[in-house]
């Protein structure tokens, strides 16, 4: 895939690398407006990523100082990481859904060790063994948390309001709230005729919500101060159905490549998650902790080959699936167990 791809109708995508990540890169989209270029996402905060972003803009005959605005699909660092630097160079505004802005604000205001303490407690509750918890405690003592991404992400200065058109001169870009991957994830519906006259209703900047060959990570929403039992997987499945009904001509995702037949891809993902939930019920014929469930789930490699950090993500995904099963009345907690176990009903 070339670094810069023209999608027609004043839309381009730029490949911005993600350091040491199998995804490889984020597709940052450039949208021409009557007030100047607007970016959909910005990429990871890294010198090489910044060089690729500015180089891509230069290939379009643009300077980063000309960027008028930044629209963020969600707060993750491979999407929001460079937003602050873009704003410093251009004075551009940054827009994000309020739920993800709250995550950015909470992270910025927290002591660095707060997240390690929270993660250690959460993993212990999920049944993680002591040898997995020990490195977290060591990192807490050493202060290494200060080097992790996202701790000083830029605070947005505009709110993306679901259902409303964004204030983009000469363009019709409507925000659609699609929680699941994050609580404030949004897709952006470009309500304009497809430049190649493909059948359907405009184009969709889908962020991580709808990807052509990957099912995005759906884990628990992380908030150490909120005891509300959210249902991220339920949110995601509901959001998928809403996107499937749009009938867009083409999807412009933040990873992989543009594709058509959004409704077909939505059906594949709905089927995938239903099959996975059914498979988990089989595993839960015997009571298991979330950690034990994650060990037995099917991943892209055997559990003993999954890196340390990825195991934390896997356990969060197992917990999200458990929450869904409990909400549906298909599984329940086994009272009196510690760590808490779950069983199919």
Protein backbone atom coordinates (compact mmCIF):
# COMPACT_ATOMS: atom_id res chain seq x y z
CA UNK A 1 0.00 0.00 0.00
CA UNK A 2 1.41 3.45 -0.88
CA UNK A 3 1.99 6.00 1.85
CA UNK A 4 -0.62 8.33 0.32
CA UNK A 5 -3.84 7.05 -1.24
CA UNK A 6 -6.37 9.24 -3.02
CA UNK A 7 -9.98 8.19 -2.44
CA UNK A 8 -11.56 10.91 -4.60
CA UNK A 9 -13.86 13.76 -3.72
CA UNK A 10 -11.25 15.60 -1.65
CA UNK A 11 -10.36 12.62 0.59
CA UNK A 12 -6.95 11.02 1.03
CA UNK A 13 -5.41 8.56 3.50
CA UNK A 14 -1.89 8.71 4.91
CA UNK A 15 -0.08 5.71 6.38
CA UNK A 16 1.32 6.67 9.78
CA UNK A 17 3.40 3.92 11.45
CA UNK A 18 2.69 2.49 14.91
CA UNK A 19 6.01 1.56 16.57
CA UNK A 20 6.43 -2.12 17.46
CA UNK A 21 2.84 -3.07 16.71
CA UNK A 22 1.59 -5.84 14.40
CA UNK A 23 -1.08 -3.50 13.01
CA UNK A 24 1.77 -1.64 11.35
CA UNK A 25 0.15 1.72 10.80
CA UNK A 26 -2.87 3.95 11.27
CA UNK A 27 -4.65 5.36 8.24
CA UNK A 28 -5.00 9.09 8.91
CA UNK A 29 -7.59 10.57 6.58
CA UNK A 30 -7.33 14.06 5.12
CA UNK A 31 -10.59 15.78 4.24
CA UNK A 32 -10.51 18.94 2.13
CA UNK A 33 -12.88 21.68 3.35
CA UNK A 34 -13.52 25.29 2.35
CA UNK A 35 -11.55 26.42 5.43
CA UNK A 36 -8.57 24.10 4.93
CA UNK A 37 -7.68 20.44 5.46
CA UNK A 38 -9.20 18.50 8.35
CA UNK A 39 -7.62 15.31 9.68
CA UNK A 40 -9.59 12.28 10.84
CA UNK A 41 -7.23 10.88 13.52
CA UNK A 42 -3.52 11.72 13.68
CA UNK A 43 -1.47 8.62 14.55
CA UNK A 44 0.98 7.60 17.28
CA UNK A 45 3.10 10.19 19.08
CA UNK A 46 6.52 9.16 17.82
CA UNK A 47 9.17 11.05 15.78
CA UNK A 48 8.99 8.56 12.89
CA UNK A 49 5.19 8.77 12.87
CA UNK A 50 5.30 12.58 12.88
CA UNK A 51 7.76 12.50 9.98
CA UNK A 52 5.44 10.22 7.98
CA UNK A 53 2.38 12.37 8.76
CA UNK A 54 4.03 15.61 7.71
CA UNK A 55 5.66 13.92 4.73
CA UNK A 56 2.29 12.63 3.58
CA UNK A 57 0.79 16.09 3.85
CA UNK A 58 3.75 17.49 1.91
CA UNK A 59 3.09 14.96 -0.88
CA UNK A 60 -0.39 16.50 -1.14
CA UNK A 61 1.08 19.99 -1.39
CA UNK A 62 0.06 20.78 2.19
CA UNK A 63 1.93 21.94 5.26
CA UNK A 64 0.87 20.82 8.72
CA UNK A 65 0.45 24.51 9.61
CA UNK A 66 -2.51 24.62 7.20
CA UNK A 67 -4.54 21.99 9.08
CA UNK A 68 -7.83 23.55 10.14
CA UNK A 69 -9.19 20.86 12.45
CA UNK A 70 -8.70 17.35 13.84
CA UNK A 71 -11.60 14.94 14.31
CA UNK A 72 -10.74 11.98 16.57
CA UNK A 73 -12.66 8.71 16.24
CA UNK A 74 -11.47 7.57 19.71
CA UNK A 75 -8.86 8.33 22.34
CA UNK A 76 -6.38 5.47 21.77
CA UNK A 77 -2.78 6.66 21.22
CA UNK A 78 -2.51 5.32 17.66
CA UNK A 79 -5.39 7.67 16.77
CA UNK A 80 -5.09 10.64 19.13
CA UNK A 81 -1.35 10.59 19.88
CA UNK A 82 -0.18 13.33 17.51
CA UNK A 83 -3.23 15.59 17.89
CA UNK A 84 -1.54 17.92 20.36
CA UNK A 85 1.50 18.37 18.12
CA UNK A 86 -0.72 19.11 15.12
CA UNK A 87 -2.54 21.75 17.17
CA UNK A 88 0.76 23.29 18.33
CA UNK A 89 1.94 23.61 14.72
CA UNK A 90 -1.32 24.84 13.19
CA UNK A 91 -3.71 26.17 15.83
CA UNK A 92 -6.22 23.55 14.68
CA UNK A 93 -9.15 22.60 16.90
CA UNK A 94 -9.50 19.01 18.17
CA UNK A 95 -12.91 17.34 18.42
CA UNK A 96 -13.80 14.16 20.34
CA UNK A 97 -16.89 12.54 21.86
CA UNK A 98 -17.42 13.58 25.48
CA UNK A 99 -17.08 10.02 26.85
CA UNK A 100 -13.57 9.66 25.43
CA UNK A 101 -12.63 13.22 26.38
CA UNK A 102 -13.47 12.17 29.95
CA UNK A 103 -10.98 9.28 29.63
CA UNK A 104 -8.27 11.67 28.39
CA UNK A 105 -8.96 14.11 31.23
CA UNK A 106 -9.04 11.36 33.86
CA UNK A 107 -5.75 9.91 32.64
CA UNK A 108 -4.03 13.30 32.58
CA UNK A 109 -5.19 14.16 36.10
CA UNK A 110 -4.32 10.81 37.70
CA UNK A 111 -1.08 10.07 39.47
CA UNK A 112 1.01 7.81 37.21
CA UNK A 113 0.85 4.92 39.65
CA UNK A 114 -2.95 4.98 39.81
CA UNK A 115 -3.32 2.89 36.67
CA UNK A 116 -0.79 0.27 37.77
CA UNK A 117 -2.54 -0.05 41.14
CA UNK A 118 -5.90 -0.37 39.41
CA UNK A 119 -4.63 -2.90 36.89
CA UNK A 120 -2.99 -5.03 39.58
CA UNK A 121 -6.23 -5.07 41.63
CA UNK A 122 -8.33 -5.86 38.58
CA UNK A 123 -6.09 -8.70 37.43
CA UNK A 124 -5.94 -10.16 40.93
CA UNK A 125 -9.74 -10.12 41.07
CA UNK A 126 -9.80 -11.84 37.67
CA UNK A 127 -7.63 -14.64 39.03
CA UNK A 128 -4.20 -13.70 37.62
CA UNK A 129 -1.35 -15.69 39.19
CA UNK A 130 1.16 -14.00 41.44
CA UNK A 131 3.97 -14.26 38.86
CA UNK A 132 1.89 -12.10 36.51
CA UNK A 133 1.15 -9.49 39.17
CA UNK A 134 4.75 -9.14 40.40
CA UNK A 135 6.03 -7.10 37.38
CA UNK A 136 3.17 -4.61 37.83
CA UNK A 137 4.14 -4.04 41.43
CA UNK A 138 7.80 -3.68 40.43
CA UNK A 139 6.86 -1.14 37.73
CA UNK A 140 4.81 0.77 40.31
CA UNK A 141 7.78 0.96 42.64
CA UNK A 142 10.19 2.07 39.89
CA UNK A 143 7.90 4.74 38.38
CA UNK A 144 8.15 3.32 34.85
CA UNK A 145 4.50 4.19 34.31
CA UNK A 146 5.57 7.71 33.38
CA UNK A 147 6.93 6.46 30.06
CA UNK A 148 3.71 4.84 28.85
CA UNK A 149 1.62 6.45 26.05
CA UNK A 150 -1.54 8.42 26.66
CA UNK A 151 -0.62 9.99 29.99
CA UNK A 152 -0.39 13.49 28.51
CA UNK A 153 -2.68 13.26 25.50
CA UNK A 154 -4.10 16.57 24.29
CA UNK A 155 -7.40 17.69 25.74
CA UNK A 156 -9.90 18.27 22.91
CA UNK A 157 -11.47 21.72 22.62
CA UNK A 158 -14.62 20.70 20.73
CA UNK A 159 -17.24 18.05 21.49
CA UNK A 160 -18.50 15.65 18.85
CA UNK A 161 -22.26 15.42 19.39
CA UNK A 162 -23.83 12.20 18.04
CA UNK A 163 -26.29 12.75 15.23
CA UNK A 164 -25.08 16.26 14.44
CA UNK A 165 -23.18 17.49 11.42
CA UNK A 166 -19.66 18.66 12.24
CA UNK A 167 -18.87 22.28 11.49
CA UNK A 168 -16.90 21.65 8.30
CA UNK A 169 -17.33 24.29 5.62
CA UNK A 170 -18.55 22.80 2.36
CA UNK A 171 -18.81 19.21 3.67
CA UNK A 172 -21.55 17.08 5.24
CA UNK A 173 -19.91 14.91 7.90
CA UNK A 174 -22.28 13.46 10.49
CA UNK A 175 -21.17 11.89 13.77
CA UNK A 176 -22.49 8.46 14.74
CA UNK A 177 -21.79 7.26 18.27
CA UNK A 178 -20.50 3.69 18.15
CA UNK A 179 -19.39 2.68 21.67
CA UNK A 180 -17.76 -0.69 22.29
CA UNK A 181 -14.08 -0.41 21.39
CA UNK A 182 -14.06 2.68 23.63
CA UNK A 183 -16.99 4.36 25.40
CA UNK A 184 -16.84 7.39 23.11
CA UNK A 185 -15.87 5.87 19.77
CA UNK A 186 -17.51 7.60 16.80
CA UNK A 187 -17.85 6.79 13.14
CA UNK A 188 -18.20 9.69 10.71
CA UNK A 189 -20.68 9.51 7.85
CA UNK A 190 -19.69 11.60 4.83
CA UNK A 191 -23.17 12.25 3.46
CA UNK A 192 -22.06 13.04 -0.08
CA UNK A 193 -22.34 11.13 -3.34
CA UNK A 194 -19.51 8.66 -3.82
CA UNK A 195 -16.96 10.14 -6.29
CA UNK A 196 -17.06 6.94 -8.38
CA UNK A 197 -20.85 6.75 -8.16
CA UNK A 198 -20.78 3.51 -6.20
CA UNK A 199 -24.27 2.55 -5.03
CA UNK A 200 -25.05 3.47 -1.45
CA UNK A 201 -25.30 6.42 0.87
CA UNK A 202 -21.94 8.17 1.05
CA UNK A 203 -18.81 6.98 2.80
CA UNK A 204 -17.96 6.08 6.39
CA UNK A 205 -14.80 6.90 8.34
CA UNK A 206 -15.08 3.91 10.64
CA UNK A 207 -12.07 4.27 12.95
CA UNK A 208 -11.57 0.89 14.64
CA UNK A 209 -15.29 0.06 14.78
CA UNK A 210 -15.54 -1.65 11.40
CA UNK A 211 -12.39 -3.12 9.84
CA UNK A 212 -12.23 -5.36 6.75
CA UNK A 213 -10.30 -8.28 8.26
CA UNK A 214 -9.98 -7.71 12.00
CA UNK A 215 -12.43 -7.88 14.86
CA UNK A 216 -11.47 -4.93 17.10
CA UNK A 217 -10.59 -5.48 20.73
CA UNK A 218 -13.65 -5.23 22.99
CA UNK A 219 -12.61 -5.14 26.64
CA UNK A 220 -13.94 -3.52 29.78
CA UNK A 221 -14.08 0.27 29.89
CA UNK A 222 -11.32 1.24 32.30
CA UNK A 223 -12.32 3.66 35.06
CA UNK A 224 -10.89 3.04 38.54
CA UNK A 225 -13.50 5.33 40.14
CA UNK A 226 -16.62 3.96 38.43
CA UNK A 227 -18.26 0.86 39.87
CA UNK A 228 -20.95 0.74 37.15
CA UNK A 229 -20.98 -2.62 35.40
CA UNK A 230 -20.95 -1.58 31.77
CA UNK A 231 -21.54 -3.94 28.84
CA UNK A 232 -18.98 -2.99 26.16
CA UNK A 233 -19.66 -6.03 23.98
CA UNK A 234 -23.39 -5.33 24.07
CA UNK A 235 -22.63 -1.71 23.16
CA UNK A 236 -20.45 -2.85 20.28
CA UNK A 237 -22.99 -5.29 18.84
CA UNK A 238 -25.76 -2.68 19.03
CA UNK A 239 -23.48 -0.13 17.35
CA UNK A 240 -22.60 -2.59 14.60
CA UNK A 241 -26.25 -3.10 13.72
CA UNK A 242 -26.77 0.66 13.60
CA UNK A 243 -23.85 1.05 11.17
CA UNK A 244 -25.10 -1.84 9.06
CA UNK A 245 -28.38 -0.03 8.47
CA UNK A 246 -26.67 3.06 7.00
CA UNK A 247 -26.14 1.44 3.62
CA UNK A 248 -22.88 3.27 2.90
CA UNK A 249 -21.16 2.85 -0.45
CA UNK A 250 -17.67 2.52 1.00
CA UNK A 251 -15.90 2.26 4.35
CA UNK A 252 -12.65 4.12 5.05
CA UNK A 253 -11.25 2.44 8.19
CA UNK A 254 -8.28 3.46 10.33
CA UNK A 255 -6.40 0.21 9.65
CA UNK A 256 -5.91 -2.14 6.70
CA UNK A 257 -7.73 -0.77 3.61
CA UNK A 258 -10.93 0.75 2.27
CA UNK A 259 -13.74 -1.67 1.41
CA UNK A 260 -17.35 -1.94 0.26
CA UNK A 261 -20.27 -4.08 1.52
CA UNK A 262 -20.34 -2.69 5.04
CA UNK A 263 -23.55 -4.61 5.76
CA UNK A 264 -21.89 -7.90 4.83
CA UNK A 265 -18.93 -7.18 7.08
CA UNK A 266 -21.30 -6.27 9.93
CA UNK A 267 -23.05 -9.64 9.53
CA UNK A 268 -19.70 -11.45 9.65
CA UNK A 269 -18.76 -9.69 12.90
CA UNK A 270 -22.15 -10.32 14.51
CA UNK A 271 -21.88 -14.00 13.59
CA UNK A 272 -18.29 -14.13 14.88
CA UNK A 273 -19.24 -12.82 18.30
CA UNK A 274 -22.28 -15.07 18.58
CA UNK A 275 -20.11 -18.08 17.76
CA UNK A 276 -17.54 -16.96 20.30
CA UNK A 277 -20.15 -16.50 23.02
CA UNK A 278 -21.52 -19.96 22.28
CA UNK A 279 -18.02 -21.44 22.46
CA UNK A 280 -17.39 -19.75 25.79
CA UNK A 281 -20.52 -21.33 27.22
CA UNK A 282 -18.98 -24.70 26.45
CA UNK A 283 -15.83 -23.72 28.34
CA UNK A 284 -17.96 -22.51 31.25
CA UNK A 285 -19.53 -25.92 31.76
CA UNK A 286 -16.90 -25.98 34.53
CA UNK A 287 -16.63 -22.86 36.75
CA UNK A 288 -13.73 -20.64 35.67
CA UNK A 289 -12.24 -17.30 36.67
CA UNK A 290 -11.86 -14.68 33.91
CA UNK A 291 -8.12 -15.46 33.79
CA UNK A 292 -8.77 -19.19 33.38
CA UNK A 293 -11.32 -18.45 30.68
CA UNK A 294 -8.83 -16.25 28.80
CA UNK A 295 -6.24 -19.06 28.99
CA UNK A 296 -8.69 -21.40 27.26
CA UNK A 297 -10.07 -18.99 24.64
CA UNK A 298 -8.90 -19.15 21.04
CA UNK A 299 -6.43 -16.39 20.17
CA UNK A 300 -4.12 -15.81 17.21
CA UNK A 301 -1.41 -17.81 19.02
CA UNK A 302 -1.18 -20.24 21.96
CA UNK A 303 -1.53 -18.67 25.42
CA UNK A 304 2.09 -19.41 26.37
CA UNK A 305 3.24 -17.40 23.32
CA UNK A 306 1.09 -14.32 24.04
CA UNK A 307 3.23 -11.40 25.31
CA UNK A 308 2.73 -10.10 28.84
CA UNK A 309 0.84 -6.92 27.92
CA UNK A 310 -1.35 -8.73 25.43
CA UNK A 311 -2.44 -11.15 28.16
CA UNK A 312 -3.87 -8.19 30.08
CA UNK A 313 -5.83 -7.19 26.99
CA UNK A 314 -7.01 -10.79 26.51
CA UNK A 315 -8.28 -11.00 30.09
CA UNK A 316 -10.19 -7.74 29.63
CA UNK A 317 -11.79 -9.19 26.50
CA UNK A 318 -12.72 -12.37 28.40
CA UNK A 319 -14.33 -10.20 31.08
CA UNK A 320 -16.32 -8.26 28.49
CA UNK A 321 -17.66 -11.50 27.05
CA UNK A 322 -18.53 -12.74 30.55
CA UNK A 323 -20.41 -9.51 31.24
CA UNK A 324 -22.43 -10.07 28.08
CA UNK A 325 -23.24 -13.67 28.96
CA UNK A 326 -24.31 -12.68 32.47
CA UNK A 327 -26.50 -9.88 31.13
CA UNK A 328 -28.13 -12.32 28.71
CA UNK A 329 -28.80 -14.78 31.55
CA UNK A 330 -26.55 -17.40 29.96
CA UNK A 331 -23.90 -17.41 32.71
CA UNK A 332 -23.69 -16.43 36.36
CA UNK A 333 -21.14 -15.84 39.09
CA UNK A 334 -20.50 -18.69 41.53
CA UNK A 335 -21.15 -17.12 44.91
CA UNK A 336 -18.52 -17.65 47.58
CA UNK A 337 -15.62 -18.19 45.17
CA UNK A 338 -12.49 -16.05 45.38
CA UNK A 339 -11.28 -15.11 42.85
CA UNK A 340 -14.82 -15.05 41.50
CA UNK A 341 -15.69 -17.89 39.13
CA UNK A 342 -18.40 -18.01 36.48
CA UNK A 343 -20.42 -20.90 35.13
CA UNK A 344 -22.89 -21.41 32.28
CA UNK A 345 -26.57 -21.69 33.19
